[in-house]
Short mmCIF file of C-alpha atoms in Angstrom, two decimals:
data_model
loop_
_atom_site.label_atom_id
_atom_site.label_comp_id
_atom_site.label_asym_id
_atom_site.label_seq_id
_atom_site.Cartn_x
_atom_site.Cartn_y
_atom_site.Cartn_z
CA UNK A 303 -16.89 15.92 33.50
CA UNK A 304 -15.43 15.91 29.96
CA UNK A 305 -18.17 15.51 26.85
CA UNK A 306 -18.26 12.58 25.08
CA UNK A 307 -16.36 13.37 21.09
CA UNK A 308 -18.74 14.19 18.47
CA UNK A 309 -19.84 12.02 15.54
CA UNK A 310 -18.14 14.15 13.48
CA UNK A 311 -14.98 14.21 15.29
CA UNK A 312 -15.03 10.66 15.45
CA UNK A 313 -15.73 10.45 11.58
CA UNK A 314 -12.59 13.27 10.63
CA UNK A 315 -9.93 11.05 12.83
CA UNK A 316 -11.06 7.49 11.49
CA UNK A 317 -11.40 8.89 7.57
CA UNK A 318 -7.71 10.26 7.67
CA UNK A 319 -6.44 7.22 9.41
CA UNK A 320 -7.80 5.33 6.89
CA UNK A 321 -6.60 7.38 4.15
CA UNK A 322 -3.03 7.74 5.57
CA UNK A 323 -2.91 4.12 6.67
CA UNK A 324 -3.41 2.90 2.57
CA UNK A 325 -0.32 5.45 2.02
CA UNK A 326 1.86 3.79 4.22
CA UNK A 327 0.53 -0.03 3.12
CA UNK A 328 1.27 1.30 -0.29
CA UNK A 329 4.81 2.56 0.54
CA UNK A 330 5.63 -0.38 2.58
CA UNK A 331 4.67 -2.54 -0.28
CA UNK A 332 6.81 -0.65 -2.95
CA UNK A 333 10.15 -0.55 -0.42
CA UNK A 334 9.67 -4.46 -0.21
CA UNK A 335 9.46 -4.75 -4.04
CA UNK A 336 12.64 -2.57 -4.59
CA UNK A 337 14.22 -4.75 -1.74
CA UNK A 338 13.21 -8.06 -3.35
CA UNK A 339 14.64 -6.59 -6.77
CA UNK A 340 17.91 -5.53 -5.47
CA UNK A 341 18.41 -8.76 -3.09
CA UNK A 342 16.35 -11.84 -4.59
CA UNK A 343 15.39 -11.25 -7.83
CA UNK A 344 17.56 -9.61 -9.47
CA UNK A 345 16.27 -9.86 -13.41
CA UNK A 346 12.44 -8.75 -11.98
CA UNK A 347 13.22 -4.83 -13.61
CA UNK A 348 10.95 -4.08 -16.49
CA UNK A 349 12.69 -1.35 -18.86
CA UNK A 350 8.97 -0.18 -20.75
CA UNK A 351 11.39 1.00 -23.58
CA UNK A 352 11.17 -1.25 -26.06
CA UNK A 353 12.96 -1.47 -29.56
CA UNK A 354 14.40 1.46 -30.52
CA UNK A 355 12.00 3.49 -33.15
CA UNK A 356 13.05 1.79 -37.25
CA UNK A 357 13.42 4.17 -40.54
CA UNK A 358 9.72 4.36 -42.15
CA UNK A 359 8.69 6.25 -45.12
CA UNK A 360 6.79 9.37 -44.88
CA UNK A 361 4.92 8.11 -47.65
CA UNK A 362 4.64 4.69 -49.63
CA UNK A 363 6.05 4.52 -52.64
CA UNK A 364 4.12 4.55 -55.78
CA UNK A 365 4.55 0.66 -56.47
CA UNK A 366 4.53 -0.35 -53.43
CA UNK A 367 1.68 -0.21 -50.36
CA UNK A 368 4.58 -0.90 -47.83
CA UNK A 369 5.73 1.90 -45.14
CA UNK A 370 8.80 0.04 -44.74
CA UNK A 371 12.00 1.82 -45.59
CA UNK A 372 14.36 0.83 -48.22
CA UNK A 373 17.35 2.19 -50.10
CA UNK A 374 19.12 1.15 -52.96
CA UNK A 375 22.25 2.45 -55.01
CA UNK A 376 23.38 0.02 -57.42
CA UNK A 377 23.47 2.69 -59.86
CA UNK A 378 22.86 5.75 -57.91
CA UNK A 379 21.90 6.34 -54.46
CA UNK A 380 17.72 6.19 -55.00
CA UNK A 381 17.12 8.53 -51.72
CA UNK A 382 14.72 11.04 -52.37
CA UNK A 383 13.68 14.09 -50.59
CA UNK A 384 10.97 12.54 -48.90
CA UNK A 385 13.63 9.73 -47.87
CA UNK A 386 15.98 12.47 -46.00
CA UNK A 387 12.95 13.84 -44.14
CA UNK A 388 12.52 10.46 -43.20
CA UNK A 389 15.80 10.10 -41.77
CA UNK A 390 15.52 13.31 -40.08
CA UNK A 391 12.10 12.24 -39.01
CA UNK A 392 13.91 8.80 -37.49
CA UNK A 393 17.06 10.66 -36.00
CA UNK A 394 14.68 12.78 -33.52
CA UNK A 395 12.81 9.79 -32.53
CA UNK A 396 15.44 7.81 -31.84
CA UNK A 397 17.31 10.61 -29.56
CA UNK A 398 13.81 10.22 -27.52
CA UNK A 399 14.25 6.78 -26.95
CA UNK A 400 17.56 6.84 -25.69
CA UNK A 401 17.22 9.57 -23.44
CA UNK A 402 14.07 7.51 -21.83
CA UNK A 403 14.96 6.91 -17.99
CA UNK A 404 15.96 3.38 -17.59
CA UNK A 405 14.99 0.52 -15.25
CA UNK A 406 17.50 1.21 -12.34
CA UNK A 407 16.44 5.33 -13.11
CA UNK A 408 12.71 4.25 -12.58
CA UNK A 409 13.10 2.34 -9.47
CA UNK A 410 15.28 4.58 -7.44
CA UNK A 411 12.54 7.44 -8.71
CA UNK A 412 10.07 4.75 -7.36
CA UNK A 413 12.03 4.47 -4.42
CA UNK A 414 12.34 8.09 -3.43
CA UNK A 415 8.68 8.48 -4.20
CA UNK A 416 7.49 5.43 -1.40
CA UNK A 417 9.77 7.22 1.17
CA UNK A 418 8.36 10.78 0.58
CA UNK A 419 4.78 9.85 1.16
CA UNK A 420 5.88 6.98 3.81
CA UNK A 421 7.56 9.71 5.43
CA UNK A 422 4.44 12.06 5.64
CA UNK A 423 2.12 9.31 6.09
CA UNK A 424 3.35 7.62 9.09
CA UNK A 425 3.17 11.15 11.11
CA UNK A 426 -0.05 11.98 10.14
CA UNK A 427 -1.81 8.28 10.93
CA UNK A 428 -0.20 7.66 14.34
CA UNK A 429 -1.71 11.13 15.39
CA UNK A 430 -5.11 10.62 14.20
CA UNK A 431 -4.93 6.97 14.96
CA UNK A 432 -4.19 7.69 18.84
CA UNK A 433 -6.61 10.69 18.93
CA UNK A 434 -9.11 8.25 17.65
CA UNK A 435 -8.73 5.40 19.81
CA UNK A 436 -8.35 8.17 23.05
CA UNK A 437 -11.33 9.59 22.02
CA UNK A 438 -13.03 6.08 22.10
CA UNK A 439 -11.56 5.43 25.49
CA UNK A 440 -12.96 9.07 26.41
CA UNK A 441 -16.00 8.45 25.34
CA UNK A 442 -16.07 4.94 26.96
CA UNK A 443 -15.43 6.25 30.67
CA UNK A 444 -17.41 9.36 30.48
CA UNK A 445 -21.22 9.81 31.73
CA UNK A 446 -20.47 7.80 35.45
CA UNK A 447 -19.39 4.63 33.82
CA UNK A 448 -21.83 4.23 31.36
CA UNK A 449 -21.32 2.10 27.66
CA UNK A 450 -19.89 4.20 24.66
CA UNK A 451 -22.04 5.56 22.50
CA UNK A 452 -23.81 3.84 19.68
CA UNK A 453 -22.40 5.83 17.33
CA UNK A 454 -18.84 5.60 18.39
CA UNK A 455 -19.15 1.78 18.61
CA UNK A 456 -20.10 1.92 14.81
CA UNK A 457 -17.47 4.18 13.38
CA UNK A 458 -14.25 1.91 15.54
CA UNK A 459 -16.10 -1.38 14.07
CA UNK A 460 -16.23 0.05 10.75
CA UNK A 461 -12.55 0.88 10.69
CA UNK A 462 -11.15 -2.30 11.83
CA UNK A 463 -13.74 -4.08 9.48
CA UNK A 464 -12.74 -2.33 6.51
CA UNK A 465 -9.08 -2.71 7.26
CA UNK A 466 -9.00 -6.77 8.12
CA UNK A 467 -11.44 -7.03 5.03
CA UNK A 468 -9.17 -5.37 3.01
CA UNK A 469 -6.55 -7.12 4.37
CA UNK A 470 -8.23 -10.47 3.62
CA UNK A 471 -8.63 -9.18 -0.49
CA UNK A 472 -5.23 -8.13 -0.68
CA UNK A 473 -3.91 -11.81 0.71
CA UNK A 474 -6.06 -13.85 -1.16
CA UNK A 475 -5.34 -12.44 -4.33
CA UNK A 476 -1.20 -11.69 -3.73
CA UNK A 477 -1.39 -15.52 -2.31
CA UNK A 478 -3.34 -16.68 -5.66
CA UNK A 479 -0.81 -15.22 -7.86
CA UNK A 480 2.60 -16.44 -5.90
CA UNK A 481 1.32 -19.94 -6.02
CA UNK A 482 -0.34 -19.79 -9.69
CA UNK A 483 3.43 -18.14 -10.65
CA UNK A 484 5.21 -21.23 -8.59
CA UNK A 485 3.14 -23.59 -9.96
CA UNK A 486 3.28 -22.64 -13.48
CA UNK A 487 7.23 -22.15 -13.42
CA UNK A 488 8.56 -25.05 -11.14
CA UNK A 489 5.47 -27.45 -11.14
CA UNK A 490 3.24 -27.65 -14.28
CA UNK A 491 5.31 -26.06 -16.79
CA UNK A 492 2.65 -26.85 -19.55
CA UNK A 493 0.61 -24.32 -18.10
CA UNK A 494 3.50 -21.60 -18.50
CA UNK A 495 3.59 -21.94 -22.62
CA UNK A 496 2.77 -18.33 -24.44
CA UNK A 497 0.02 -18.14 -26.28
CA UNK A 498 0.26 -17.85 -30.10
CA UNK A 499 -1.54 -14.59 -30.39
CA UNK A 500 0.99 -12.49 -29.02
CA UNK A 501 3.70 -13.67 -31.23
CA UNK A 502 3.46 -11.95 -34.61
CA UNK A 503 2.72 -13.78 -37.43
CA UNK A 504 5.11 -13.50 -40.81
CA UNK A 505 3.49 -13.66 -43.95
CA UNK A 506 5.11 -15.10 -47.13
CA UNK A 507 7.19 -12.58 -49.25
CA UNK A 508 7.32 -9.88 -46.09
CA UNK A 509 11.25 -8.88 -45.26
CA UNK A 510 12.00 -10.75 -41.94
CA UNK A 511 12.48 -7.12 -39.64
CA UNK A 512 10.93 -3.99 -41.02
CA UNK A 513 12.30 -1.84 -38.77
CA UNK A 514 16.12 -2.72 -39.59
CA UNK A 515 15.80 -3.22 -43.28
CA UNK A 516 16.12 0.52 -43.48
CA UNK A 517 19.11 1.43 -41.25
CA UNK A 518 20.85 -1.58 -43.33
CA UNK A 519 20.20 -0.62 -46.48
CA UNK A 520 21.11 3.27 -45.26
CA UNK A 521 24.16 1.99 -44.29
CA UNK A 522 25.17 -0.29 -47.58
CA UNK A 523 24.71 2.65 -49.64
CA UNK A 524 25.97 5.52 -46.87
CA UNK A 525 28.58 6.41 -48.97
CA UNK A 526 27.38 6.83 -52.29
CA UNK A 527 24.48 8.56 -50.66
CA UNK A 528 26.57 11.05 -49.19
CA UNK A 529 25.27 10.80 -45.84
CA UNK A 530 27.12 12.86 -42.73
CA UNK A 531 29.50 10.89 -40.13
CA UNK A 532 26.97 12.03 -37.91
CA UNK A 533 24.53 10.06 -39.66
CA UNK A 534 26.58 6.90 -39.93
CA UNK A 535 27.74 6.97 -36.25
CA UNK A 536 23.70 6.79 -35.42
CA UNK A 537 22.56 3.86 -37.50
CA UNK A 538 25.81 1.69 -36.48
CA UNK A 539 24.46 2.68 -32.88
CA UNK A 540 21.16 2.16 -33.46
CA UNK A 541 22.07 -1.48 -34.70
CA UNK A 542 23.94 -1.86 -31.37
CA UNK A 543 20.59 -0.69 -29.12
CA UNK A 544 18.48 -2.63 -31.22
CA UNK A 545 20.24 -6.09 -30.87
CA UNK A 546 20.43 -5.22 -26.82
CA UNK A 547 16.87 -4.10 -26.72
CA UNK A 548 15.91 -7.28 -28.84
CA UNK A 549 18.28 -9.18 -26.07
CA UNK A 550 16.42 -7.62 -23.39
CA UNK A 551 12.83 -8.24 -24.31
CA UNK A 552 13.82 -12.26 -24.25
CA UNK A 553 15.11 -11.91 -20.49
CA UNK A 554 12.29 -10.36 -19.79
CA UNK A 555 10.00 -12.90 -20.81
CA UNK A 556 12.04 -15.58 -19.41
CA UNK A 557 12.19 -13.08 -16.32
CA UNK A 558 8.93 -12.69 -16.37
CA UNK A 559 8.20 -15.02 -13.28
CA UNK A 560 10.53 -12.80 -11.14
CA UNK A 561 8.53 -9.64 -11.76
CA UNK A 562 5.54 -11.44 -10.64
CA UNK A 563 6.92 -12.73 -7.50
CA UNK A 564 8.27 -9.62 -7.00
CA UNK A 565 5.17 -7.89 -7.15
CA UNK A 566 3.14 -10.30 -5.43
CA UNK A 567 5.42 -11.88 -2.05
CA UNK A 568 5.51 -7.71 -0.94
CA UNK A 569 1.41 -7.64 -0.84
CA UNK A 570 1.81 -11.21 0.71
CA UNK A 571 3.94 -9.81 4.07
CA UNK A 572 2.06 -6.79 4.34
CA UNK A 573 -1.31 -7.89 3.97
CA UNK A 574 -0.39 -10.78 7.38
CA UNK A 575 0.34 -8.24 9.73
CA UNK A 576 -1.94 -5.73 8.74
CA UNK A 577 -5.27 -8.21 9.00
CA UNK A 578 -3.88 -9.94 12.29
CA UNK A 579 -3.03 -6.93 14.62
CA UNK A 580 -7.01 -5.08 13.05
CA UNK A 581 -8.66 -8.57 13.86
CA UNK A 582 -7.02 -9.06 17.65
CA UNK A 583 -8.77 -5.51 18.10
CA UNK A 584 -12.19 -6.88 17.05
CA UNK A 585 -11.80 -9.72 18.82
CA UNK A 586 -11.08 -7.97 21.88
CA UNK A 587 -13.93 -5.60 21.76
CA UNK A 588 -16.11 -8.31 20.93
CA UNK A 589 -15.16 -10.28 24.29
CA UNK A 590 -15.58 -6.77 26.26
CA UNK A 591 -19.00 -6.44 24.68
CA UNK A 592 -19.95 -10.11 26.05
CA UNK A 593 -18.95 -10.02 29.00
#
């Protein structure tokens, strides 16, 4: 007659199912994001980049308490050495922002990542999973017919608890914010306005855009300031990045409901399955335990 699996057995096979089983929810949920970006909505990528880095002075000048960058050349060309470490300053920052990875980069990275660990999870919880639930069976027969063990009762009931209730948080909240999201976009628009605080207020006598007066004025004067082809070829692309970054901010805002969505529906589909086929298990033991 075989022995009955250890507690601690029991513990081991449940513990890693666990752990390998919020791998593959995870994974699942990221392919279904990447699918629902690629298929449904479309404008749901997020770039992270934002504007591309302005010209600001190393220090202020002496009458003025303003970092912002300016250059003038009227009479002369008014950079000073200070101003061309600057520049140099602003030409290395602004190679790091263009060599950033962009959206599409980040979610085929993103992509690649959910199949690696799907791919080792799913292995790895299907073995542990069936050992478990053979074990239970085991363990269920053994001893001339008699009931499982206490113990091994606890540690199954625990699992499928814990899964179904987290099953049960992860739909309740996915389902809150895909209704909150159509409701605010399609229903009561009013709720949808942005608040004021996150749109930057412009005080009197301030230049409209800090963070272009400087290539502009670099550029007006480029000549007379003697500055490289090199140099000139960078601020008229900068200009060029800036008005698409600028460009793609504003999408994204208006966007913003189809990153949401996005996010959201994937959590939605997985969380359904993944409570129903953990509660039919409870259910059934709990009829086997009554009758």
């Amino acid at each position: 007659m075989q022995q009955p699996p250890s507690t601690i057995r029991s513990i081991y096979f449940y513990l890693v199912s666990l752990i390998a089983l919020g791998f593959i929810v995870g994974s699942s949920v990221y392919l279904l994001n990447y699918a629902a970006k690629a298929g449904v909505f479309k404008n749901a990528d997020f770039t992270y980049r934002g504007t591309p880095p302005g010209i600001f002075a190393v220090s202020p000048k002496i009458d003025s308490a303003s970092p912002a960058f300016a250059v003038t050349c009227q009479d002369k060309c008014s950079l000073t050495d200070s101003d061309r470490l600057s520049i140099s300053d602003w030409q290395q920052n602004y190679k790091a922002w263009r060599e950033q990875p962009s959206a599409k980069t980040n979610r085929a990275r993103g992509l690649v990542n959910a199949l690696s660990f799907l791919v080792v999870a799913l292995p790895i919880f299907f073995f542990h999973f069936r050992t478990a639930q053979k074990d239970y069976k085991q363990a269920n027969d053994s001893a001339n017919g008699e009931s499982v063990s206490r113990g091994s009762k606890t540690l199954r009931s625990i699992y499928f608890y814990l899964v179904a209730l987290a099953a049960v948080v992860m739909f309740i909240i996915s389902a809150g914010v895909t209704i909150n999201t159509v409701l605010k976009t399609w229903v009561v628009k009013d709720a949808n306005t942005k608040s004021s605080a996150s749109t930057p207020v412009k005080l009197p006598g301030t230049p409209a855009t800090t963070d272009t007066q400087g290539v502009s004025s670099l550029l007006a004067c480029a000549d007379k300031c003697s500055l490289s082809a090199e140099v000139k070829q960078e601020l008229q692309n900068w200009q060029t990045d800036y008005t698409q970054a600028q460009t793609e901010l504003d999408n994204q805002n208006k966007n913003d409901w189809q990153r949401t969505l996005a996010t959201s529906m994937p959590f939605l589909l997985v969380s359904i399955p993944l409570f129903w086929l953990h509660w039919l298990v409870i259910q059934k033991d709990r009829k086997k335990q009554i009758s």
